[in-house]
Amino acid sequence: MIAVDRGRYTCFIDPGITITAMRARELGRRGVVVGDRVQIVGDVSGRPDTLARIVRIEERDSVLMRTADDEEAGTEGRFERVVVANADQLVIVSSLADPPPRTGFIDRCLVAAYDADIEPLLCLTKADLAGPDAVLGYYSELDLPHVLCRPDASLDDLLRALTGRISVLVGHSGVGKSTLVNRLVPDADRAVGVVSAIGKGRHTSTSAVALRLATDEPSWIIDTPGIRSFGLAHVSADSLLHGFSDLVEGTVECPPNCEHTGADADCALDAWVAAGHADQRRLRSYRRLLASRAGDEV
Ligand SMILES: Nc1nc2c(ncn2[C@@H]2O[C@H](COP(=O)(O)OP(=O)(O)OP(=O)(O)O)[C@@H](O)[C@H]2O)c(=O)[nH]1
Ligand SMILES: [Mg+2]
């Protein structure tokens, strides 16, 4: 399933037929999300004005989830949301300026990627406006692959990283996700926003859409709407640590049941950082996340 709009699901059938379908009653309450492999019955010709039915959702290889914040969830409080299914690469799109990069957000995406068993790729856009050294320095202890993008240079590096994979783009509003998709898939026709409107609650893209790249190997790229935060309330404290692979080894010396918060006087992570094995800011970020999970901080 590659797109959904008001209960109408767009589905792609090899080698290139696009059909419209609705949910069949037998699906019950199970949600169909972009990236899902589904079974379809009825008119699958792809002719205009036909409507098929989705009768089954196949088991998912991966599920990228985030916890929506209170504001988005309205009166229902926090709830988990599936962003996409079956992605094997999480492309964390961050602009180097306008809006400025936020490593706290990138850290959260790394945790989500680890938790969902999806490989992360850091994609730094607007390299024409600012340099990447500060952001890359912050992640220097990680084996985090990255690509730089700017309007006046080719996207060959990014395209290579996307080839043969199902990649989902996530990032704040205005970082240039749809701009990238339009460059990679010339007939994608994704709306592109004006940065001055960002922060005023305006998000240019409002739903996720999967698009096929014109590569020999089947490759898909999924554009998603900008998000303000990547809520991780659904991730266990252990998985949270594994999103910080530069810190994991440092916990070997910790006492049993150490929770690694600043309140644990014997936590070995402070010494690990002091010895230069990881960046102090990464430890602070990890502890901020631990605190936000415990509800001490939002
Ligand atoms: N200077 C510069 N501007 C860029 C670059 N990439 C995107 N932009 C501009 O940034 C603005 C926002 O781009 P979009 O592609 O709409 O951003 P988005 O991430 O899809 O935003 P949402 O759909 O709201 O999540 C547009 O005005 C783009 O022209 C870049 O590499 N350099
Ligand atoms: Mg967009």
mmCIF file of C-alpha atoms and ligand atoms in Angstrom:
data_model
loop_
_atom_site.group_PDB
_atom_site.id
_atom_site.type_symbol
_atom_site.label_atom_id
_atom_site.label_comp_id
_atom_site.label_asym_id
_atom_site.label_seq_id
_atom_site.Cartn_x
_atom_site.Cartn_y
_atom_site.Cartn_z
ATOM 1 C CA MET A 1 0.000 0.000 0.000
ATOM 2 C CA ILE A 2 1.597 3.239 -1.090
ATOM 3 C CA ALA A 3 -0.791 6.030 -0.075
ATOM 4 C CA VAL A 4 -4.044 6.586 1.762
ATOM 5 C CA ASP A 5 -6.519 9.412 1.507
ATOM 6 C CA ARG A 6 -9.874 9.509 3.283
ATOM 7 C CA GLY A 7 -10.342 5.749 3.441
ATOM 8 C CA ARG A 8 -9.179 5.139 -0.122
ATOM 9 C CA TYR A 9 -5.973 3.135 -0.293
ATOM 10 C CA THR A 10 -3.658 3.337 -3.281
ATOM 11 C CA CYS A 11 -1.904 0.033 -3.880
ATOM 12 C CA PHE A 12 0.870 -0.858 -6.262
ATOM 13 C CA ILE A 13 0.935 -4.199 -8.056
ATOM 14 C CA ASP A 14 4.013 -5.369 -9.925
ATOM 15 C CA PRO A 15 5.049 -4.526 -12.575
ATOM 16 C CA GLY A 16 3.409 -1.133 -12.342
ATOM 17 C CA ILE A 17 -0.344 -1.070 -11.961
ATOM 18 C CA THR A 18 -1.770 1.337 -9.413
ATOM 19 C CA ILE A 19 -5.196 0.532 -8.057
ATOM 20 C CA THR A 20 -7.572 2.057 -5.551
ATOM 21 C CA ALA A 21 -8.972 -0.100 -2.787
ATOM 22 C CA MET A 22 -11.000 0.113 0.390
ATOM 23 C CA ARG A 23 -10.683 -1.944 3.547
ATOM 24 C CA ALA A 24 -12.759 -5.104 3.631
ATOM 25 C CA ARG A 25 -14.800 -5.748 6.741
ATOM 26 C CA GLU A 26 -12.805 -8.896 7.565
ATOM 27 C CA LEU A 27 -9.784 -6.758 8.453
ATOM 28 C CA GLY A 28 -11.599 -5.801 11.628
ATOM 29 C CA ARG A 29 -9.865 -2.960 13.429
ATOM 30 C CA ARG A 30 -6.429 -3.668 12.035
ATOM 31 C CA GLY A 31 -4.974 -0.563 10.444
ATOM 32 C CA VAL A 32 -3.374 -0.597 7.000
ATOM 33 C CA VAL A 33 -0.332 1.663 6.818
ATOM 34 C CA VAL A 34 1.914 2.815 4.010
ATOM 35 C CA GLY A 35 4.436 0.098 3.231
ATOM 36 C CA ASP A 36 2.069 -2.733 4.128
ATOM 37 C CA ARG A 37 1.930 -5.713 1.777
ATOM 38 C CA VAL A 38 -1.705 -6.577 1.330
ATOM 39 C CA GLN A 39 -3.946 -9.066 -0.432
ATOM 40 C CA ILE A 40 -6.543 -7.543 -2.695
ATOM 41 C CA VAL A 41 -9.693 -8.935 -4.272
ATOM 42 C CA GLY A 42 -12.121 -7.496 -6.801
ATOM 43 C CA ASP A 43 -11.281 -5.307 -9.766
ATOM 44 C CA VAL A 44 -7.497 -5.080 -9.909
ATOM 45 C CA SER A 45 -7.315 -3.802 -13.477
ATOM 46 C CA GLY A 46 -6.269 -0.324 -12.374
ATOM 47 C CA ARG A 47 -8.884 1.250 -14.669
ATOM 48 C CA PRO A 48 -10.351 4.565 -13.498
ATOM 49 C CA ASP A 49 -13.381 4.414 -11.206
ATOM 50 C CA THR A 50 -12.749 0.857 -10.071
ATOM 51 C CA LEU A 51 -12.535 -0.021 -6.391
ATOM 52 C CA ALA A 52 -10.948 -3.210 -5.070
ATOM 53 C CA ARG A 53 -10.896 -4.498 -1.496
ATOM 54 C CA ILE A 54 -8.002 -5.138 0.872
ATOM 55 C CA VAL A 55 -8.747 -8.439 2.586
ATOM 56 C CA ARG A 56 -5.478 -9.242 4.325
ATOM 57 C CA ILE A 57 -2.365 -7.549 5.682
ATOM 58 C CA GLU A 58 0.781 -9.666 5.395
ATOM 59 C CA GLU A 59 3.138 -10.015 8.317
ATOM 60 C CA ARG A 60 5.384 -6.971 8.598
ATOM 61 C CA ASP A 61 9.194 -7.187 8.368
ATOM 62 C CA SER A 62 9.502 -3.977 10.373
ATOM 63 C CA VAL A 63 7.233 -1.490 12.058
ATOM 64 C CA LEU A 64 8.442 2.067 12.607
ATOM 65 C CA MET A 65 6.495 3.535 15.497
ATOM 66 C CA ARG A 66 6.424 6.771 17.373
ATOM 67 C CA THR A 67 4.400 7.971 20.299
ATOM 68 C CA ALA A 68 2.387 11.003 19.348
ATOM 69 C CA ASP A 69 2.571 13.859 21.838
ATOM 70 C CA ASP A 70 -0.402 15.088 23.812
ATOM 71 C CA GLU A 71 -1.085 17.983 21.531
ATOM 72 C CA GLU A 72 -1.503 15.751 18.487
ATOM 73 C CA ALA A 73 -3.419 13.105 20.359
ATOM 74 C CA GLY A 74 -6.075 15.562 21.526
ATOM 75 C CA THR A 75 -8.209 14.294 24.378
ATOM 76 C CA GLU A 76 -7.027 10.696 24.074
ATOM 77 C CA GLY A 77 -3.625 11.379 25.634
ATOM 78 C CA ARG A 78 -0.525 9.707 24.269
ATOM 79 C CA PHE A 79 -0.844 6.949 21.749
ATOM 80 C CA GLU A 80 1.410 4.936 19.538
ATOM 81 C CA ARG A 81 1.344 5.509 15.878
ATOM 82 C CA VAL A 82 2.769 3.320 13.157
ATOM 83 C CA VAL A 83 4.669 5.585 10.804
ATOM 84 C CA VAL A 84 5.310 2.992 8.081
ATOM 85 C CA ALA A 85 5.616 -0.760 7.715
ATOM 86 C CA ASN A 86 8.344 -2.836 6.060
ATOM 87 C CA ALA A 87 10.944 -0.074 5.717
ATOM 88 C CA ASP A 88 14.539 -1.297 5.969
ATOM 89 C CA GLN A 89 16.213 2.106 6.097
ATOM 90 C CA LEU A 90 15.363 5.175 8.146
ATOM 91 C CA VAL A 91 16.627 8.290 6.432
ATOM 92 C CA ILE A 92 16.877 10.966 9.112
ATOM 93 C CA VAL A 93 16.599 14.212 7.181
ATOM 94 C CA SER A 94 18.036 17.228 8.969
ATOM 95 C CA SER A 95 18.782 20.579 7.409
ATOM 96 C CA LEU A 96 22.058 22.256 8.319
ATOM 97 C CA ALA A 97 20.251 25.602 8.504
ATOM 98 C CA ASP A 98 16.765 27.001 8.177
ATOM 99 C CA PRO A 99 15.597 25.205 10.332
ATOM 100 C CA PRO A 100 18.846 24.481 12.213
ATOM 101 C CA PRO A 101 19.772 20.869 13.004
ATOM 102 C CA ARG A 102 18.595 19.436 16.311
ATOM 103 C CA THR A 103 20.705 16.564 17.549
ATOM 104 C CA GLY A 104 18.132 15.696 20.220
ATOM 105 C CA PHE A 105 15.702 14.843 17.442
ATOM 106 C CA ILE A 106 18.310 12.867 15.503
ATOM 107 C CA ASP A 107 19.166 10.925 18.691
ATOM 108 C CA ARG A 108 15.519 10.000 19.091
ATOM 109 C CA CYS A 109 15.322 8.815 15.488
ATOM 110 C CA LEU A 110 18.391 6.635 16.061
ATOM 111 C CA VAL A 111 16.672 4.999 19.027
ATOM 112 C CA ALA A 112 13.521 4.419 16.973
ATOM 113 C CA ALA A 113 15.587 2.907 14.153
ATOM 114 C CA TYR A 114 17.395 0.560 16.521
ATOM 115 C CA ASP A 115 14.147 -0.416 18.207
ATOM 116 C CA ALA A 116 12.475 -1.212 14.873
ATOM 117 C CA ASP A 117 15.580 -2.953 13.486
ATOM 118 C CA ILE A 118 15.838 -0.474 10.618
ATOM 119 C CA GLU A 119 19.216 0.864 9.496
ATOM 120 C CA PRO A 120 19.669 4.614 9.937
ATOM 121 C CA LEU A 121 21.125 7.012 7.382
ATOM 122 C CA LEU A 122 21.725 10.644 8.290
ATOM 123 C CA CYS A 123 20.818 12.904 5.395
ATOM 124 C CA LEU A 124 22.005 16.481 5.886
ATOM 125 C CA THR A 125 20.249 18.915 3.561
ATOM 126 C CA LYS A 126 20.818 22.592 2.765
ATOM 127 C CA ALA A 127 24.587 22.061 2.751
ATOM 128 C CA ASP A 128 24.646 25.207 0.581
ATOM 129 C CA LEU A 129 23.620 27.239 3.667
ATOM 130 C CA ALA A 130 25.880 25.800 6.407
ATOM 131 C CA GLY A 131 28.650 23.253 6.927
ATOM 132 C CA PRO A 132 28.153 19.806 8.495
ATOM 133 C CA ASP A 133 31.158 19.741 10.869
ATOM 134 C CA ALA A 134 29.296 20.482 14.103
ATOM 135 C CA VAL A 135 26.669 17.791 13.502
ATOM 136 C CA LEU A 136 29.140 15.211 12.225
ATOM 137 C CA GLY A 137 31.477 15.918 15.155
ATOM 138 C CA TYR A 138 28.682 15.101 17.563
ATOM 139 C CA TYR A 139 28.282 11.662 15.964
ATOM 140 C CA SER A 140 31.970 10.954 15.376
ATOM 141 C CA GLU A 141 32.011 7.975 17.786
ATOM 142 C CA LEU A 142 29.173 6.298 15.884
ATOM 143 C CA ASP A 143 29.295 4.311 12.679
ATOM 144 C CA LEU A 144 26.500 6.452 11.357
ATOM 145 C CA PRO A 145 26.494 6.707 7.578
ATOM 146 C CA HIS A 146 25.651 10.140 6.215
ATOM 147 C CA VAL A 147 25.088 11.984 2.948
ATOM 148 C CA LEU A 148 25.170 15.705 2.226
ATOM 149 C CA CYS A 149 22.616 17.293 -0.100
ATOM 150 C CA ARG A 150 22.501 20.698 -1.724
ATOM 151 C CA PRO A 151 20.553 22.036 -4.694
ATOM 152 C CA ASP A 152 23.623 22.613 -6.870
ATOM 153 C CA ALA A 153 25.096 19.099 -6.542
ATOM 154 C CA SER A 154 23.960 15.677 -7.728
ATOM 155 C CA LEU A 155 22.160 13.285 -5.434
ATOM 156 C CA ASP A 156 24.279 10.307 -6.543
ATOM 157 C CA ASP A 157 25.442 9.438 -3.001
ATOM 158 C CA LEU A 158 21.899 9.443 -1.689
ATOM 159 C CA LEU A 159 20.625 7.491 -4.677
ATOM 160 C CA ARG A 160 23.278 4.831 -4.137
ATOM 161 C CA ALA A 161 22.257 4.481 -0.507
ATOM 162 C CA LEU A 162 18.600 4.132 -1.492
ATOM 163 C CA THR A 163 19.060 1.580 -4.249
ATOM 164 C CA GLY A 164 17.479 -1.799 -3.594
ATOM 165 C CA ARG A 165 15.875 -0.703 -0.339
ATOM 166 C CA ILE A 166 12.644 0.583 1.160
ATOM 167 C CA SER A 167 13.603 3.866 2.791
ATOM 168 C CA VAL A 168 11.463 6.169 4.862
ATOM 169 C CA LEU A 169 12.321 9.852 5.190
ATOM 170 C CA VAL A 170 11.618 11.456 8.562
ATOM 171 C CA GLY A 171 12.400 14.928 9.826
ATOM 172 C CA HIS A 172 11.041 18.238 10.985
ATOM 173 C CA SER A 173 8.825 20.259 8.723
ATOM 174 C CA GLY A 174 10.798 22.297 6.203
ATOM 175 C CA VAL A 175 14.037 20.294 6.202
ATOM 176 C CA GLY A 176 13.530 19.387 2.545
ATOM 177 C CA LYS A 177 12.148 15.849 2.466
ATOM 178 C CA SER A 178 9.705 16.486 -0.361
ATOM 179 C CA THR A 179 12.308 18.517 -2.224
ATOM 180 C CA LEU A 180 14.554 15.436 -2.238
ATOM 181 C CA VAL A 181 11.728 13.163 -3.337
ATOM 182 C CA ASN A 182 10.881 15.490 -6.221
ATOM 183 C CA ARG A 183 14.483 15.463 -7.377
ATOM 184 C CA LEU A 184 14.758 11.682 -7.120
ATOM 185 C CA VAL A 185 11.377 10.898 -8.668
ATOM 186 C CA PRO A 186 10.743 13.558 -11.319
ATOM 187 C CA ASP A 187 7.009 12.882 -11.674
ATOM 188 C CA ALA A 188 6.441 12.680 -7.899
ATOM 189 C CA ASP A 189 4.952 16.163 -7.783
ATOM 190 C CA ARG A 190 5.165 16.480 -3.995
ATOM 191 C CA ALA A 191 4.189 19.903 -2.684
ATOM 192 C CA VAL A 192 7.126 21.890 -1.321
ATOM 193 C CA GLY A 193 6.734 24.471 1.414
ATOM 194 C CA VAL A 194 8.013 27.904 2.267
ATOM 195 C CA VAL A 195 10.313 27.865 5.303
ATOM 196 C CA SER A 196 8.933 31.144 6.697
ATOM 197 C CA ALA A 197 5.678 29.342 7.499
ATOM 198 C CA ILE A 198 7.428 26.706 9.608
ATOM 199 C CA GLY A 199 6.814 26.814 13.310
ATOM 200 C CA LYS A 200 3.369 28.234 12.690
ATOM 201 C CA GLY A 201 1.848 24.800 12.662
ATOM 202 C CA ARG A 202 2.105 24.523 8.919
ATOM 203 C CA HIS A 203 3.214 21.268 7.462
ATOM 204 C CA THR A 204 3.374 21.085 3.722
ATOM 205 C CA SER A 205 3.058 17.311 3.377
ATOM 206 C CA THR A 206 0.097 15.903 5.255
ATOM 207 C CA SER A 207 0.342 12.172 4.610
ATOM 208 C CA ALA A 208 2.958 9.530 3.856
ATOM 209 C CA VAL A 209 3.433 8.440 0.257
ATOM 210 C CA ALA A 210 5.691 5.704 -1.139
ATOM 211 C CA LEU A 211 7.287 6.305 -4.524
ATOM 212 C CA ARG A 212 9.316 3.968 -6.658
ATOM 213 C CA LEU A 213 12.733 5.078 -7.836
ATOM 214 C CA ALA A 214 13.719 4.516 -11.442
ATOM 215 C CA THR A 215 16.537 2.137 -10.478
ATOM 216 C CA ASP A 216 17.095 -1.353 -11.916
ATOM 217 C CA GLU A 217 16.717 -2.941 -8.494
ATOM 218 C CA PRO A 218 13.319 -2.186 -6.957
ATOM 219 C CA SER A 219 13.777 0.774 -4.614
ATOM 220 C CA TRP A 220 11.149 2.713 -2.721
ATOM 221 C CA ILE A 221 11.280 6.029 -0.950
ATOM 222 C CA ILE A 222 8.567 7.068 1.486
ATOM 223 C CA ASP A 223 7.969 10.782 2.057
ATOM 224 C CA THR A 224 6.311 11.545 5.383
ATOM 225 C CA PRO A 225 4.839 14.721 6.895
ATOM 226 C CA GLY A 226 7.182 16.730 9.108
ATOM 227 C CA ILE A 227 7.007 15.897 12.788
ATOM 228 C CA ARG A 228 7.844 18.080 15.768
ATOM 229 C CA SER A 229 9.024 15.302 18.045
ATOM 230 C CA PHE A 230 9.719 11.593 17.817
ATOM 231 C CA GLY A 231 7.965 10.268 20.909
ATOM 232 C CA LEU A 232 9.603 7.153 22.345
ATOM 233 C CA ALA A 233 7.307 6.243 25.222
ATOM 234 C CA HIS A 234 6.824 2.815 23.608
ATOM 235 C CA VAL A 235 10.563 1.990 23.734
ATOM 236 C CA SER A 236 11.986 0.102 26.732
ATOM 237 C CA ALA A 237 14.865 1.590 28.744
ATOM 238 C CA ASP A 238 17.167 -1.155 27.399
ATOM 239 C CA SER A 239 16.355 -0.405 23.782
ATOM 240 C CA LEU A 240 16.881 3.259 24.523
ATOM 241 C CA LEU A 241 20.490 2.524 25.473
ATOM 242 C CA HIS A 242 21.051 0.544 22.294
ATOM 243 C CA GLY A 243 20.178 3.616 20.294
ATOM 244 C CA PHE A 244 23.397 5.036 21.806
ATOM 245 C CA SER A 245 25.908 2.486 20.576
ATOM 246 C CA ASP A 246 28.781 4.790 21.623
ATOM 247 C CA LEU A 247 27.655 4.397 25.253
ATOM 248 C CA VAL A 248 26.722 0.699 25.388
ATOM 249 C CA GLU A 249 30.222 -0.570 26.097
ATOM 250 C CA GLY A 250 30.632 2.000 28.845
ATOM 251 C CA THR A 251 27.865 0.359 30.896
ATOM 252 C CA VAL A 252 29.850 -2.886 31.323
ATOM 253 C CA GLU A 253 31.438 -1.498 34.474
ATOM 254 C CA CYS A 254 28.124 -0.348 35.931
ATOM 255 C CA PRO A 255 26.772 -2.005 39.100
ATOM 256 C CA PRO A 256 23.874 -4.442 38.579
ATOM 257 C CA ASN A 257 20.527 -2.705 38.090
ATOM 258 C CA CYS A 258 22.191 0.607 37.352
ATOM 259 C CA GLU A 259 19.643 2.801 35.650
ATOM 260 C CA HIS A 260 22.326 5.060 34.187
ATOM 261 C CA THR A 261 20.595 8.236 35.279
ATOM 262 C CA GLY A 262 22.612 11.083 36.752
ATOM 263 C CA ALA A 263 21.215 10.036 40.132
ATOM 264 C CA ASP A 264 23.120 6.714 40.051
ATOM 265 C CA ALA A 265 26.380 7.755 41.701
ATOM 266 C CA ASP A 266 28.121 4.521 40.600
ATOM 267 C CA CYS A 267 27.047 4.724 36.952
ATOM 268 C CA ALA A 268 30.183 4.069 34.880
ATOM 269 C CA LEU A 269 29.058 6.225 31.983
ATOM 270 C CA ASP A 270 30.499 9.420 33.456
ATOM 271 C CA ALA A 271 33.961 7.829 33.622
ATOM 272 C CA TRP A 272 33.470 6.430 30.101
ATOM 273 C CA VAL A 273 32.831 9.921 28.774
ATOM 274 C CA ALA A 274 35.622 11.443 30.879
ATOM 275 C CA ALA A 275 38.006 8.922 29.291
ATOM 276 C CA GLY A 276 37.038 10.289 25.879
ATOM 277 C CA HIS A 277 35.114 7.253 24.586
ATOM 278 C CA ALA A 278 31.952 9.230 23.931
ATOM 279 C CA ASP A 279 30.809 12.807 23.719
ATOM 280 C CA GLN A 280 29.497 14.368 26.933
ATOM 281 C CA ARG A 281 26.537 15.761 24.980
ATOM 282 C CA ARG A 282 25.510 12.278 23.886
ATOM 283 C CA LEU A 283 25.401 11.147 27.506
ATOM 284 C CA ARG A 284 23.346 14.205 28.388
ATOM 285 C CA SER A 285 20.984 13.438 25.513
ATOM 286 C CA TYR A 286 20.627 9.811 26.628
ATOM 287 C CA ARG A 287 19.841 10.880 30.189
ATOM 288 C CA ARG A 288 17.355 13.453 28.944
ATOM 289 C CA LEU A 289 15.565 10.656 27.090
ATOM 290 C CA LEU A 290 15.615 8.417 30.168
ATOM 291 C CA ALA A 291 14.106 11.269 32.169
ATOM 292 C CA SER A 292 11.412 11.933 29.583
ATOM 293 C CA ARG A 293 10.463 8.238 29.617
ATOM 294 C CA ALA A 294 10.147 8.376 33.384
ATOM 295 C CA GLY A 295 7.824 11.352 32.974
ATOM 296 C CA ASP A 296 10.196 13.768 34.713
ATOM 297 C CA GLU A 297 10.448 15.916 31.665
ATOM 298 C CA VAL A 298 8.541 16.155 28.399
HETATM 299 N N1 LIG B 1 18.812 26.421 0.296
HETATM 300 C C1 LIG B 1 18.203 25.210 0.274
HETATM 301 N N2 LIG B 1 16.847 25.162 0.395
HETATM 302 C C2 LIG B 1 16.259 23.942 0.366
HETATM 303 C C3 LIG B 1 17.019 22.741 0.220
HETATM 304 N N3 LIG B 1 16.151 21.683 0.263
HETATM 305 C C4 LIG B 1 14.912 22.211 0.435
HETATM 306 N N4 LIG B 1 14.973 23.570 0.491
HETATM 307 C C5 LIG B 1 13.818 24.486 0.690
HETATM 308 O O1 LIG B 1 13.228 24.226 1.958
HETATM 309 C C6 LIG B 1 11.815 24.462 1.908
HETATM 310 C C7 LIG B 1 11.042 23.298 2.519
HETATM 311 O O2 LIG B 1 11.212 22.135 1.721
HETATM 312 P P1 LIG B 1 10.175 20.903 1.720
HETATM 313 O O3 LIG B 1 10.754 19.902 0.758
HETATM 314 O O4 LIG B 1 8.776 21.331 1.509
HETATM 315 O O5 LIG B 1 10.312 20.363 3.225
HETATM 316 P P2 LIG B 1 9.606 19.078 3.898
HETATM 317 O O6 LIG B 1 10.655 18.460 4.756
HETATM 318 O O7 LIG B 1 8.988 18.221 2.868
HETATM 319 O O8 LIG B 1 8.487 19.752 4.833
HETATM 320 P P3 LIG B 1 7.087 19.116 5.361
HETATM 321 O O9 LIG B 1 6.393 18.517 4.193
HETATM 322 O O10 LIG B 1 6.363 20.271 5.957
HETATM 323 O O11 LIG B 1 7.484 18.108 6.392
HETATM 324 C C8 LIG B 1 11.499 24.739 0.440
HETATM 325 O O12 LIG B 1 11.361 26.130 0.274
HETATM 326 C C9 LIG B 1 12.695 24.206 -0.301
HETATM 327 O O13 LIG B 1 12.930 24.888 -1.508
HETATM 328 C C10 LIG B 1 18.458 22.842 0.088
HETATM 329 O O14 LIG B 1 19.198 21.847 -0.025
HETATM 330 N N5 LIG B 1 18.972 24.108 0.134
HETATM 331 MG MG MG B 2 7.064 17.575 2.638
#
